[in-house]
């Protein structure tokens, strides 16, 4: 074990701004039908800072009866007034919320750091992104439009006719959110749903509810009608499962593990609700012999270690051409060794803690497995002593496709490197595609033809060239294979909350 990066006696709660401290000390309830209420059973859970183990807040949890109430409120709000508002009116609410988020940016930033453990630079970026997301979908709401097309022949043979399509909201959307980027994941579901005219029940992760509950306060302040957005914190097997099963929910959007994604699909079958899934990944990073190492070294280190690897897009299967393998690894390892590990509140921190002790132990178990299976440990591999759930950035080389660290999503700071000695793009793509997942990937080369030819062969929803995880509000994101169903962000993210109605009028 290495030394604990947190000084003894450090209190994250004492370190944050007074506004955030006051927010933490408040009673955190469930948002149902525009009001903050205790759950039916009146119980709550504590949330902890994963860097220190310090308790930061107590949050009410909801159960099935609370989900029932939230779904009823969302159904009432859908019928009237939300789905009846003009697109322009809905857009105004979204823009107002974007401004309120900007006004509370520092509190959001601190809450995400405290609740999730993410470093400040990531937290600040995600908060900037969420206000942009509401602005983006405020604009998109105003451009929701159908088409005109040719009426069917059996009608035009006997009469004049007109055929057009209209886009209508799917209805009530259940949104189940994970803990790794809590507020971003909630907003990338909420903003398009609201723009489309849906009403929503959000179930945050029980690990990280705080930023989403703050958003709930701003939703009230922005004047959203009661029931348009409901937030029910609770456990996945209970509140989450009930939401996915609920017969009065028309659509479920889920981000989380592939295993839980399967349960969500099964639960959704009762009323055949629409399902969007963003699941796990084990994304390939292919480094060709002509790659520019000045880009590769920081870029590939970030691909794996960004957000401590608790990132569905993380590039964790690294393929390096033999001719540059050793130099590349030496430089990436040197780069990773200088990452500052510590509390996310400190501006210099690059690597924060993992979300929980259980998750840290799971990640550490994978590191042990990697060693047992014969991979070469180049750097890292240690848990840090103390209450924080820290694990050093870890690099394994000499990995083979059958190893657990190569096959399974670890969701931690663990890079598994394989070397290759061919330039045949089909062979390279076959290695990259040797996974059940297909979320992200990247190709590193200075040859444009190689880059695009290889990208065309990689089976993933997002493939970047000389960068990794190039995500953006306007760029569709989602997975091939067992990484999910459908796309979020961009126009496709909005389409996921819209139905198309075809209308033919015999004139
Ligand atoms: O995920 P779960 P966990 C992966 C990552 C991680 C693993 C386990 O590999 O190590 O999943 O994490 C709710 N019905 N990802 O256990 O269970 C739960 O309350 C309905 C990848 O945290 O998928 C939470 O709100 N909902 C990922 C959410 O699902 C249920 C992000 C996610 O929890 C439920 C997170 C059920 N039966 C983890 N059970 C990504 N794609 O970014 C749980 N939930």
Coordinates of C-alpha atoms and ligand atoms in Angstrom, one line a residue:
X1 CA 0.0 0.0 0.0
X2 CA 1.1 3.5 -0.8
X3 CA 0.6 6.6 1.4
X4 CA -2.8 8.2 1.7
X5 CA -2.8 11.4 -0.4
X6 CA -5.3 13.1 2.0
X7 CA -3.9 14.9 5.0
X8 CA -5.2 13.6 8.4
X9 CA -8.2 15.5 9.6
X10 CA -9.0 17.0 6.2
X11 CA -12.7 17.8 6.0
X12 CA -14.1 18.2 2.5
X13 CA -17.3 19.7 3.9
X14 CA -15.4 22.4 5.8
X15 CA -13.4 23.2 2.7
X16 CA -16.3 23.9 0.3
X17 CA -18.0 27.3 -0.1
X18 CA -20.6 28.4 2.5
X19 CA -23.4 28.1 -0.1
X20 CA -22.5 24.4 -0.7
X21 CA -22.2 23.7 3.0
X22 CA -25.7 25.2 3.6
X23 CA -27.0 23.1 0.8
X24 CA -25.5 19.9 2.2
X25 CA -27.0 20.6 5.6
X26 CA -30.5 20.8 4.2
X27 CA -33.1 18.1 4.3
X28 CA -32.9 16.3 0.9
X29 CA -36.3 14.9 -0.1
X30 CA -38.0 13.5 -3.2
X31 CA -39.4 15.8 -5.8
X32 CA -42.9 14.6 -6.7
X33 CA -45.5 16.8 -8.4
X34 CA -43.6 20.0 -7.8
X35 CA -43.2 19.5 -4.1
X36 CA -40.4 18.1 -1.9
X37 CA -41.7 15.2 0.1
X38 CA -40.4 12.5 2.4
X39 CA -40.8 9.0 1.0
X40 CA -43.9 7.0 2.0
X41 CA -41.7 5.0 4.4
X42 CA -39.8 8.1 5.6
X43 CA -36.4 6.4 5.4
X44 CA -33.1 7.9 4.2
X45 CA -29.5 7.0 3.4
X46 CA -26.3 8.8 4.1
X47 CA -23.9 9.8 1.3
X48 CA -20.2 9.9 1.8
X49 CA -17.2 11.6 0.2
X50 CA -15.3 8.8 -1.5
X51 CA -12.0 10.6 -1.0
X52 CA -12.3 10.7 2.8
X53 CA -15.1 8.5 3.9
X54 CA -16.7 11.6 5.5
X55 CA -20.5 11.7 5.6
X56 CA -21.6 14.7 3.5
X57 CA -25.4 14.5 3.6
X58 CA -28.5 12.5 4.4
X59 CA -31.0 11.9 1.5
X60 CA -34.5 10.5 1.6
X61 CA -35.1 7.4 -0.5
X62 CA -38.2 6.4 -2.3
X63 CA -39.7 3.0 -2.8
X64 CA -42.3 1.6 -5.2
X65 CA -45.2 3.6 -3.7
X66 CA -43.2 6.8 -4.3
X67 CA -42.5 5.8 -7.9
X68 CA -46.2 5.2 -8.3
X69 CA -47.0 8.8 -7.1
X70 CA -44.2 10.3 -9.3
X71 CA -45.5 8.4 -12.4
X72 CA -49.1 9.5 -11.7
X73 CA -47.9 13.1 -11.4
X74 CA -45.9 12.8 -14.6
X75 CA -48.9 11.4 -16.5
X76 CA -51.2 14.2 -15.3
X77 CA -48.6 16.8 -16.2
X78 CA -48.1 15.2 -19.6
X79 CA -51.8 15.4 -20.5
X80 CA -51.8 19.0 -19.5
X81 CA -50.1 21.3 -19.6
X82 CA -46.6 20.2 -20.8
X83 CA -47.3 18.4 -24.0
X84 CA -49.8 21.1 -25.0
X85 CA -47.3 23.9 -24.7
X86 CA -45.9 25.3 -27.9
X87 CA -42.3 24.3 -28.7
X88 CA -41.3 27.9 -28.2
X89 CA -42.8 28.0 -24.7
X90 CA -41.1 24.8 -23.7
X91 CA -37.8 26.1 -25.1
X92 CA -38.1 29.2 -22.8
X93 CA -38.2 26.9 -19.7
X94 CA -35.1 25.1 -20.8
X95 CA -33.2 28.3 -21.5
X96 CA -34.2 29.7 -18.1
X97 CA -32.9 26.5 -16.4
X98 CA -29.6 26.9 -18.3
X99 CA -29.1 30.4 -16.9
X100 CA -30.0 29.2 -13.4
X101 CA -27.4 26.4 -13.7
X102 CA -24.8 29.0 -14.6
X103 CA -25.7 31.0 -11.5
X104 CA -25.1 27.9 -9.4
X105 CA -22.1 26.5 -11.2
X106 CA -19.8 26.5 -8.3
X107 CA -22.2 24.7 -6.0
X108 CA -22.8 22.1 -8.7
X109 CA -19.1 21.7 -9.2
X110 CA -18.4 21.2 -5.5
X111 CA -21.3 18.8 -5.1
X112 CA -20.1 16.5 -7.9
X113 CA -16.6 16.5 -6.5
X114 CA -17.9 15.6 -3.0
X115 CA -20.4 13.1 -4.0
X116 CA -18.6 11.3 -6.8
X117 CA -14.9 12.1 -6.2
X118 CA -14.2 13.5 -9.6
X119 CA -11.4 16.1 -10.0
X120 CA -12.3 19.7 -10.2
X121 CA -11.3 20.2 -13.8
X122 CA -13.7 17.4 -14.8
X123 CA -16.5 18.6 -12.6
X124 CA -16.3 22.2 -13.9
X125 CA -16.4 21.0 -17.4
X126 CA -19.5 18.8 -16.9
X127 CA -21.3 21.8 -15.3
X128 CA -20.5 24.0 -18.3
X129 CA -21.8 21.1 -20.5
X130 CA -25.1 20.8 -18.8
X131 CA -26.1 24.4 -19.2
X132 CA -25.1 24.1 -22.9
X133 CA -27.2 21.0 -23.2
X134 CA -30.3 22.8 -22.0
X135 CA -29.5 25.6 -24.5
X136 CA -28.9 23.2 -27.3
X137 CA -32.2 21.3 -26.7
X138 CA -34.1 24.6 -26.3
X139 CA -33.0 25.4 -29.8
X140 CA -33.8 21.9 -31.0
X141 CA -37.3 22.1 -29.5
X142 CA -38.1 25.0 -31.8
X143 CA -37.1 22.9 -34.9
X144 CA -39.2 19.8 -34.2
X145 CA -41.1 19.4 -37.4
X146 CA -42.6 16.8 -39.6
X147 CA -42.7 16.3 -43.4
X148 CA -45.1 16.2 -46.2
X149 CA -45.1 13.2 -48.5
X150 CA -47.2 11.5 -51.3
X151 CA -50.6 10.2 -50.2
X152 CA -51.3 6.5 -50.8
X153 CA -52.4 5.6 -54.4
X154 CA -55.7 3.9 -53.4
X155 CA -56.8 7.3 -52.1
X156 CA -55.4 9.6 -54.8
X157 CA -57.1 7.3 -57.4
X158 CA -60.5 8.5 -56.1
X159 CA -59.9 11.8 -54.5
X160 CA -57.4 14.6 -53.8
X161 CA -55.4 14.0 -50.7
X162 CA -52.7 15.3 -48.4
X163 CA -50.2 13.3 -46.3
X164 CA -48.0 14.8 -43.7
X165 CA -46.2 13.6 -40.6
X166 CA -46.1 15.2 -37.1
X167 CA -43.7 14.6 -34.3
X168 CA -45.3 14.0 -30.9
X169 CA -43.7 13.3 -27.5
X170 CA -43.4 9.6 -26.5
X171 CA -45.2 10.4 -23.2
X172 CA -43.9 9.7 -19.7
X173 CA -40.2 8.9 -19.6
X174 CA -38.4 7.0 -16.8
X175 CA -34.7 7.9 -16.6
X176 CA -32.3 5.8 -14.6
X177 CA -29.0 7.5 -14.0
X178 CA -25.6 6.1 -12.9
X179 CA -23.0 7.5 -10.5
X180 CA -20.0 8.1 -12.7
X181 CA -21.0 11.4 -14.2
X182 CA -24.3 12.0 -12.3
X183 CA -25.6 15.4 -13.3
X184 CA -24.4 15.1 -17.0
X185 CA -26.1 11.8 -17.5
X186 CA -29.3 13.1 -15.9
X187 CA -29.3 16.2 -18.1
X188 CA -28.4 14.4 -21.3
X189 CA -31.6 12.5 -20.8
X190 CA -33.7 15.3 -19.3
X191 CA -33.0 18.1 -21.7
X192 CA -34.1 16.2 -24.9
X193 CA -37.1 14.6 -23.1
X194 CA -38.4 18.0 -21.9
X195 CA -37.7 19.6 -25.3
X196 CA -39.8 16.8 -27.0
X197 CA -42.7 17.5 -24.6
X198 CA -42.3 14.4 -22.4
X199 CA -42.6 14.5 -18.7
X200 CA -40.1 12.7 -16.6
X201 CA -39.4 10.6 -13.5
X202 CA -35.6 10.6 -12.8
X203 CA -34.1 7.9 -10.5
X204 CA -30.6 9.1 -9.6
X205 CA -28.0 6.6 -8.5
X206 CA -28.3 6.0 -4.7
X207 CA -24.5 6.7 -4.6
X208 CA -24.7 10.2 -6.1
X209 CA -28.1 12.0 -5.8
X210 CA -27.0 15.5 -4.6
X211 CA -26.4 17.4 -7.8
X212 CA -29.6 16.1 -9.3
X213 CA -31.6 17.2 -6.3
X214 CA -30.1 20.6 -6.6
X215 CA -31.2 20.6 -10.2
X216 CA -34.7 19.8 -8.9
X217 CA -34.6 23.0 -6.9
X218 CA -33.7 25.0 -10.0
X219 CA -36.5 23.3 -12.0
X220 CA -39.0 24.6 -9.4
X221 CA -37.3 28.1 -9.5
X222 CA -37.5 28.1 -13.3
X223 CA -41.3 27.6 -13.0
X224 CA -41.7 24.2 -14.6
X225 CA -45.3 23.1 -14.0
X226 CA -45.7 20.5 -11.2
X227 CA -45.2 16.9 -12.2
X228 CA -43.2 17.7 -15.4
X229 CA -40.0 16.6 -13.6
X230 CA -40.1 14.2 -10.7
X231 CA -36.9 13.0 -8.9
X232 CA -37.1 9.9 -6.8
X233 CA -33.8 8.8 -5.2
X234 CA -33.8 5.1 -4.3
X235 CA -32.2 1.7 -4.8
X236 CA -32.0 0.2 -8.2
X237 CA -33.5 -3.2 -7.4
X238 CA -36.5 -1.4 -5.8
X239 CA -37.3 2.1 -7.2
X240 CA -35.3 1.6 -10.4
X241 CA -36.8 -1.8 -11.2
X242 CA -40.4 -0.6 -10.4
X243 CA -39.9 2.4 -12.7
X244 CA -38.6 0.2 -15.6
X245 CA -41.6 -2.1 -15.1
X246 CA -44.3 0.6 -14.6
X247 CA -47.2 0.2 -17.0
X248 CA -47.9 4.0 -17.1
X249 CA -44.3 4.8 -18.2
X250 CA -44.0 5.0 -22.0
X251 CA -40.2 5.0 -22.3
X252 CA -37.2 4.1 -20.2
X253 CA -33.8 5.5 -20.7
X254 CA -31.0 3.7 -18.8
X255 CA -27.3 4.2 -18.4
X256 CA -25.4 1.7 -16.4
X257 CA -24.0 -1.8 -16.5
X258 CA -24.8 -4.3 -19.3
X259 CA -26.1 -6.7 -16.7
X260 CA -28.6 -4.2 -15.3
X261 CA -29.4 -3.2 -18.8
X262 CA -30.7 -6.7 -19.4
X263 CA -32.9 -6.5 -16.3
X264 CA -34.3 -3.1 -17.6
X265 CA -35.2 -4.7 -21.0
X266 CA -37.0 -7.6 -19.2
X267 CA -38.8 -5.2 -17.0
X268 CA -39.9 -3.0 -19.9
X269 CA -41.5 -5.9 -21.7
X270 CA -44.7 -5.8 -19.7
X271 CA -46.1 -2.7 -21.6
X272 CA -43.4 -2.8 -24.4
X273 CA -42.2 0.6 -23.4
X274 CA -39.6 2.2 -25.7
X275 CA -36.1 1.5 -24.3
X276 CA -32.8 3.4 -24.7
X277 CA -29.7 1.9 -23.2
X278 CA -26.1 3.2 -22.8
X279 CA -24.2 0.3 -21.3
X280 CA -20.6 -0.8 -20.7
X281 CA -17.6 -0.6 -22.9
X282 CA -14.1 -2.0 -23.5
X283 CA -12.9 0.4 -26.1
X284 CA -10.0 -0.3 -28.3
X285 CA -7.1 2.2 -28.9
X286 CA -5.0 1.4 -31.9
X287 CA -1.6 3.0 -32.2
X288 CA -0.1 2.6 -35.7
X289 CA 3.7 2.6 -36.4
X290 CA 3.6 6.2 -37.8
X291 CA 1.6 7.7 -34.9
X292 CA 2.7 11.0 -33.5
X293 CA 3.9 10.1 -30.0
X294 CA 3.5 13.7 -28.8
X295 CA -0.2 13.2 -29.3
X296 CA -0.3 9.5 -28.3
X297 CA 1.3 9.8 -24.9
X298 CA -1.1 12.3 -23.2
X299 CA -4.0 11.3 -25.3
X300 CA -3.9 7.6 -24.6
X301 CA -3.1 8.1 -20.9
X302 CA -6.2 10.3 -20.7
X303 CA -8.3 7.8 -22.7
X304 CA -7.7 5.2 -19.9
X305 CA -7.3 7.3 -16.8
X306 CA -9.8 10.2 -17.2
X307 CA -12.3 10.0 -14.4
X308 CA -10.2 7.2 -12.8
X309 CA -11.3 5.0 -15.7
X310 CA -14.9 5.1 -14.4
X311 CA -16.0 6.2 -17.8
X312 CA -17.9 4.1 -20.3
X313 CA -15.9 5.4 -23.2
X314 CA -12.5 4.7 -21.5
X315 CA -9.9 3.3 -23.9
X316 CA -8.8 0.3 -22.0
X317 CA -7.7 -2.2 -24.7
X318 CA -4.6 -0.6 -26.1
X319 CA -3.0 -2.1 -29.3
X320 CA 0.5 -0.8 -30.1
X321 CA 2.6 -1.7 -33.1
X322 CA 5.7 -3.5 -32.2
X323 CA 8.0 -1.0 -33.8
X324 CA 7.0 1.7 -31.3
X325 CA 5.7 -0.4 -28.4
X326 CA 8.5 0.0 -25.9
X327 CA 9.1 3.7 -26.5
X328 CA 5.4 4.3 -26.3
X329 CA 4.9 2.4 -23.1
X330 CA 7.9 4.0 -21.4
X331 CA 6.5 7.5 -22.2
X332 CA 2.9 6.7 -21.3
X333 CA 4.0 5.1 -18.0
X334 CA 6.2 8.2 -17.2
X335 CA 3.3 10.4 -18.0
X336 CA 0.9 8.4 -15.7
X337 CA 3.4 8.3 -12.8
X338 CA 3.3 12.1 -12.6
X339 CA -0.5 12.3 -12.2
X340 CA -1.4 14.0 -9.0
X341 CA -3.7 11.7 -6.9
X342 CA -5.8 13.4 -4.3
X343 CA -9.0 15.1 -3.3
X344 CA -10.9 16.5 -6.3
X345 CA -11.3 19.8 -4.5
X346 CA -7.6 20.5 -5.0
X347 CA -7.0 22.2 -8.3
X348 CA -3.9 20.1 -9.1
X349 CA -5.6 16.8 -8.6
X350 CA -5.8 14.7 -11.8
X351 CA -6.9 11.3 -10.3
X352 CA -9.5 11.2 -7.6
X353 CA -11.0 8.2 -5.7
X354 CA -13.2 5.4 -7.0
X355 CA -16.8 5.7 -6.1
X356 CA -16.9 3.2 -3.2
X357 CA -14.9 0.7 -1.2
X358 CA -16.7 -2.2 -2.9
X359 CA -15.9 -0.8 -6.4
X360 CA -12.2 -0.1 -5.3
X361 CA -12.0 -3.8 -4.2
X362 CA -13.5 -5.0 -7.5
X363 CA -10.9 -3.0 -9.5
X364 CA -8.1 -4.1 -7.3
X365 CA -9.3 -7.7 -7.8
X366 CA -8.9 -7.2 -11.5
X367 CA -5.3 -6.0 -11.0
X368 CA -4.5 -9.1 -9.0
X369 CA -6.1 -11.2 -11.7
X370 CA -4.0 -9.5 -14.3
X371 CA -0.8 -10.4 -12.4
X372 CA -2.0 -14.0 -11.9
X373 CA -2.8 -14.4 -15.5
X374 CA 0.7 -13.4 -16.5
X375 CA 0.4 -9.8 -17.7
X376 CA 3.4 -7.6 -17.0
X377 CA 2.7 -4.8 -14.5
X378 CA 4.6 -1.7 -15.7
X379 CA 3.4 0.8 -13.2
X380 CA 0.8 1.4 -10.5
X381 CA -1.1 -1.6 -9.2
X382 CA -1.5 -0.3 -5.6
X383 CA -4.5 0.7 -3.5
X384 CA -3.6 3.7 -1.3
X385 CA -3.9 3.4 2.5
X386 CA -6.7 5.2 4.4
X387 CA -10.4 5.9 4.1
X388 CA -10.3 7.2 0.5
X389 CA -10.9 4.7 -2.3
X390 CA -7.8 5.4 -4.3
X391 CA -6.0 3.2 -6.8
X392 CA -2.9 4.2 -8.7
X393 CA -3.1 4.4 -12.5
X394 CA -2.0 1.0 -13.6
X395 CA -0.5 -0.3 -16.9
X396 CA -0.2 -3.9 -17.9
X397 CA 1.7 -5.0 -21.0
X398 CA 2.0 -8.4 -22.7
X399 CA -1.7 -8.9 -22.4
X400 CA -3.6 -11.5 -24.4
X401 CA -7.2 -11.5 -25.6
X402 CA -8.3 -14.2 -23.2
X403 CA -7.3 -12.3 -20.0
X404 CA -10.1 -11.0 -17.8
X405 CA -8.4 -7.5 -17.8
X406 CA -8.7 -7.5 -21.6
X407 CA -12.2 -8.9 -21.8
X408 CA -14.2 -7.4 -19.0
X409 CA -15.2 -3.8 -18.2
X410 CA -13.1 -2.9 -15.1
X411 CA -14.3 0.7 -14.8
X412 CA -11.1 1.7 -13.0
X413 CA -7.7 3.1 -13.9
X414 CA -6.3 0.0 -15.5
X415 CA -4.8 -0.1 -19.0
X416 CA -4.3 -3.4 -20.8
X417 CA -1.8 -3.3 -23.6
X418 CA -1.4 -5.8 -26.5
X419 CA 1.3 -5.5 -29.1
X420 CA 0.9 -6.3 -32.8
X421 CA 3.3 -6.7 -35.7
X422 CA 1.1 -6.4 -38.8
X423 CA 0.0 -3.4 -40.9
X424 CA -2.9 -5.3 -42.4
X425 CA -5.9 -3.2 -41.5
X426 CA -8.4 -6.2 -41.5
X427 CA -6.2 -8.1 -39.0
X428 CA -5.9 -5.0 -36.8
X429 CA -9.6 -4.3 -36.9
X430 CA -10.3 -8.0 -36.0
X431 CA -8.2 -7.5 -32.9
X432 CA -10.0 -4.2 -32.0
X433 CA -13.4 -5.8 -32.7
X434 CA -12.7 -8.8 -30.5
X435 CA -15.2 -7.7 -27.8
X436 CA -18.8 -8.0 -27.0
X437 CA -18.9 -4.2 -26.6
X438 CA -18.9 -1.4 -29.2
X439 CA -19.1 2.0 -27.6
X440 CA -16.0 3.9 -28.4
X441 CA -12.5 3.6 -29.8
X442 CA -9.6 5.5 -31.3
X443 CA -7.0 5.3 -34.0
X444 CA -3.6 7.0 -33.8
X445 CA -1.7 7.5 -37.1
X446 CA -0.4 10.4 -39.2
X447 CA -1.7 8.7 -42.4
X448 CA -5.2 9.9 -43.2
X449 CA -6.0 7.0 -45.5
X450 CA -5.0 4.5 -42.8
X451 CA -7.0 6.4 -40.2
X452 CA -10.3 6.5 -42.2
X453 CA -9.8 2.9 -43.5
X454 CA -9.4 1.6 -40.0
X455 CA -12.2 3.7 -38.6
X456 CA -14.5 2.2 -41.2
X457 CA -13.6 -1.3 -40.0
X458 CA -14.1 -0.7 -36.2
X459 CA -17.5 -1.7 -34.9
X460 CA -18.3 1.1 -32.4
X461 CA -20.7 4.0 -32.1
X462 CA -17.9 6.6 -31.7
X463 CA -14.4 6.3 -33.1
X464 CA -11.9 9.2 -32.9
X465 CA -8.7 9.8 -34.8
X466 CA -5.7 11.1 -32.9
X467 CA -7.9 11.8 -29.9
X468 CA -10.3 9.7 -27.8
X469 CA -13.8 10.1 -26.4
X470 CA -14.7 13.1 -28.6
X471 CA -18.1 13.6 -27.0
X472 CA -20.3 16.7 -27.5
X473 CA -23.8 17.8 -27.0
X474 CA -24.5 17.8 -30.8
X475 CA -22.7 14.5 -31.5
X476 CA -24.7 11.3 -31.4
X477 CA -23.4 8.9 -28.8
X478 CA -24.3 5.2 -28.2
X479 CA -23.1 1.7 -28.7
X480 CA -22.9 -1.2 -31.1
X481 CA -23.2 -4.7 -29.8
X482 CA -23.8 -5.1 -26.0
X483 CA -22.9 -1.4 -25.4
X484 CA -26.5 -0.4 -25.8
X485 CA -29.6 0.5 -27.9
X486 CA -30.1 3.9 -29.5
X487 CA -28.2 7.2 -29.4
X488 CA -28.1 10.1 -27.0
X489 CA -27.0 13.7 -27.7
X490 CA -27.7 15.6 -30.8
X491 CA -30.8 15.3 -33.0
X492 CA -30.9 11.5 -32.4
X493 CA -31.1 12.1 -28.7
X494 CA -34.2 14.2 -29.3
X495 CA -35.7 11.7 -31.7
X496 CA -35.5 9.1 -29.0
X497 CA -38.3 11.0 -27.2
X498 CA -40.5 11.6 -30.2
X499 CA -43.1 9.5 -32.0
X500 CA -43.9 10.0 -35.7
X501 CA -47.6 10.2 -36.6
X502 CA -48.5 10.0 -40.3
X503 CA -51.7 11.8 -41.3
X504 CA -53.6 11.4 -44.5
X505 CA -56.5 13.7 -45.3
X506 CA -58.9 12.8 -48.1
X507 CA -60.0 16.2 -49.4
Ligands
LIG1 O1 -24.3 -0.2 -12.1 P1 -25.8 -0.4 -12.3 P2 -23.4 -0.3 -10.8 C1 -20.8 -0.4 -15.2 C2 -19.4 -0.4 -14.6 C3 -19.6 -0.7 -13.2 C4 -20.7 -1.6 -13.2 C5 -21.5 -1.8 -11.9 O2 -18.7 -1.5 -15.2 O3 -18.4 -1.3 -12.6 O4 -21.6 -1.1 -14.2 O5 -21.9 -0.5 -11.5 C6 -29.8 1.4 -11.2 N1 -33.6 -2.0 -12.4 N2 -21.3 0.9 -15.3 O6 -23.7 -1.5 -10.0 O7 -26.4 -1.5 -11.4 C7 -28.9 1.9 -10.1 O8 -29.7 2.2 -8.9 C8 -33.5 -0.7 -12.7 C9 -21.2 1.5 -16.6 O9 -23.5 1.0 -10.1 O10 -26.0 -0.6 -13.7 C10 -28.3 3.1 -10.8 O11 -29.2 4.2 -10.7 N3 -32.4 0.1 -12.3 C11 -21.9 2.8 -16.7 C12 -28.1 2.6 -12.2 O12 -29.1 1.5 -12.4 C13 -31.4 -0.5 -11.6 C14 -22.2 3.6 -15.5 C15 -26.8 2.0 -12.6 O13 -26.5 0.9 -11.8 C16 -31.5 -1.9 -11.3 C17 -22.2 2.9 -14.3 C18 -32.6 -2.6 -11.7 N4 -32.7 -3.9 -11.4 C19 -21.8 1.6 -14.2 N5 -30.3 -2.2 -10.6 C20 -21.9 3.5 -18.0 N6 -22.4 2.9 -19.1 O14 -21.4 4.7 -18.1 C21 -29.6 -1.0 -10.5 N7 -30.3 0.0 -11.1

